[in-house]
XYZ file of C-alpha atoms in Angstrom:
137
model
C 4.979 -6.901 -1.093
C 7.014 -9.757 -2.435
C 6.745 -12.811 -0.229
C 10.139 -14.210 0.787
C 10.737 -17.354 2.782
C 13.477 -17.922 5.322
C 15.796 -19.040 2.505
C 15.465 -15.801 0.633
C 15.455 -13.718 3.793
C 18.686 -15.324 4.994
C 20.284 -14.664 1.609
C 18.931 -11.135 1.665
C 20.353 -10.344 5.085
C 23.699 -11.860 4.257
C 24.233 -10.231 0.858
C 22.465 -6.896 1.074
C 22.814 -5.880 4.696
C 19.038 -5.492 5.051
C 18.645 -3.352 1.923
C 15.370 -2.836 0.114
C 13.545 -6.177 0.593
C 11.491 -6.354 -2.632
C 14.376 -5.380 -4.908
C 16.927 -7.479 -3.037
C 14.581 -10.458 -2.959
C 14.060 -10.150 -6.698
C 17.839 -10.167 -7.249
C 18.332 -13.247 -5.044
C 15.461 -15.141 -6.624
C 16.356 -14.114 -10.144
C 18.871 -16.893 -10.748
C 16.562 -19.639 -9.488
C 13.668 -18.201 -11.512
C 15.804 -17.923 -14.680
C 17.057 -21.494 -14.391
C 13.567 -22.814 -13.666
C 12.108 -20.981 -16.674
C 14.913 -21.982 -19.074
C 14.169 -24.457 -21.898
C 15.861 -27.285 -19.990
C 14.125 -26.332 -16.735
C 10.413 -26.440 -16.173
C 9.644 -26.902 -19.866
C 11.339 -30.310 -19.864
C 12.811 -30.024 -23.318
C 16.237 -31.095 -24.519
C 18.452 -34.133 -24.222
C 21.163 -34.478 -21.569
C 23.740 -33.237 -24.099
C 21.505 -30.289 -25.017
C 21.067 -29.400 -21.347
C 24.665 -29.857 -20.133
C 25.317 -26.107 -19.962
C 22.063 -25.576 -18.083
C 22.978 -28.301 -15.562
C 26.395 -26.655 -15.090
C 24.614 -23.369 -14.304
C 22.295 -25.149 -11.845
C 25.369 -26.765 -10.269
C 27.143 -23.418 -9.814
C 24.013 -21.791 -8.346
C 23.445 -24.751 -6.020
C 27.025 -24.748 -4.694
C 26.891 -20.987 -4.133
C 23.540 -21.274 -2.376
C 24.741 -24.157 -0.203
C 27.843 -22.204 0.863
C 25.785 -19.125 1.688
C 23.371 -21.123 3.841
C 26.015 -22.914 5.934
C 25.214 -22.353 9.610
C 21.947 -20.559 8.831
C 18.483 -21.779 9.739
C 16.339 -22.390 6.660
C 12.914 -23.889 6.193
C 12.688 -27.695 6.188
C 11.595 -27.960 2.543
C 14.697 -26.102 1.363
C 17.053 -28.006 3.652
C 15.687 -31.265 2.208
C 15.626 -30.336 -1.467
C 19.035 -28.637 -1.716
C 21.053 -31.816 -0.989
C 18.849 -33.765 -3.446
C 19.498 -31.154 -6.122
C 23.231 -31.312 -5.448
C 23.126 -35.115 -5.747
C 21.192 -35.009 -9.037
C 23.638 -32.514 -10.519
C 26.550 -34.603 -9.227
C 25.129 -37.716 -10.881
C 24.784 -35.825 -14.160
C 28.390 -34.656 -13.943
C 29.731 -38.060 -12.845
C 28.226 -39.782 -15.883
C 29.598 -37.019 -18.157
C 26.110 -36.608 -19.555
C 27.082 -33.648 -21.703
C 28.822 -36.157 -23.968
C 25.824 -38.465 -24.322
C 23.934 -37.954 -27.557
C 20.790 -39.903 -28.325
C 22.388 -41.286 -31.476
C 25.868 -41.625 -29.980
C 26.946 -45.222 -30.619
C 29.721 -44.921 -28.040
C 27.247 -44.275 -25.233
C 25.566 -47.305 -23.751
C 21.854 -47.560 -23.186
C 22.535 -47.805 -19.445
C 24.530 -44.582 -19.461
C 21.853 -42.846 -21.539
C 19.240 -44.006 -19.044
C 21.281 -42.765 -16.050
C 21.791 -39.411 -17.750
C 18.090 -39.076 -18.498
C 17.305 -39.925 -14.860
C 19.838 -37.373 -13.593
C 18.414 -34.680 -15.878
C 14.850 -35.454 -14.803
C 15.902 -35.414 -11.133
C 17.706 -32.087 -11.602
C 14.604 -30.576 -13.205
C 12.334 -31.942 -10.474
C 14.565 -30.855 -7.608
C 15.070 -27.385 -9.073
C 11.288 -27.135 -9.394
C 10.937 -28.183 -5.759
C 13.478 -25.547 -4.730
C 11.663 -22.940 -6.821
C 8.325 -23.670 -5.144
C 9.770 -24.331 -1.649
C 11.606 -21.036 -1.684
C 8.421 -19.363 -2.939
C 10.336 -17.501 -5.631
C 8.248 -14.501 -6.677
C 7.183 -14.479 -10.325
């Protein structure tokens, strides 16, 4: 049986009306698993500009997940990592990191550094969410 944590169970109950747990859990975890396994995710490849679309997808998933969990009890690890992930994605978006190329003369070293930090934080926090939520493989 696929192991689901409170996060996944709360999503499952809300979206599927207590349908088939293994299949429903797989659907709920699929987006987190796909983002984690993407080239910009756990593999840590790509520049901020290369990974801008991936960060936008993480941002959309994170906002949707946060909305769905409002008022629900979730495990402590998830309740701690979700706000951090939202902050990292927000930092990436605030600095318009999709525009920052490594050889872009218009981008300052400080901005490049902030974008790299935001991308690294997004990867790390998504990884923490992936493992905290015990997403089945």
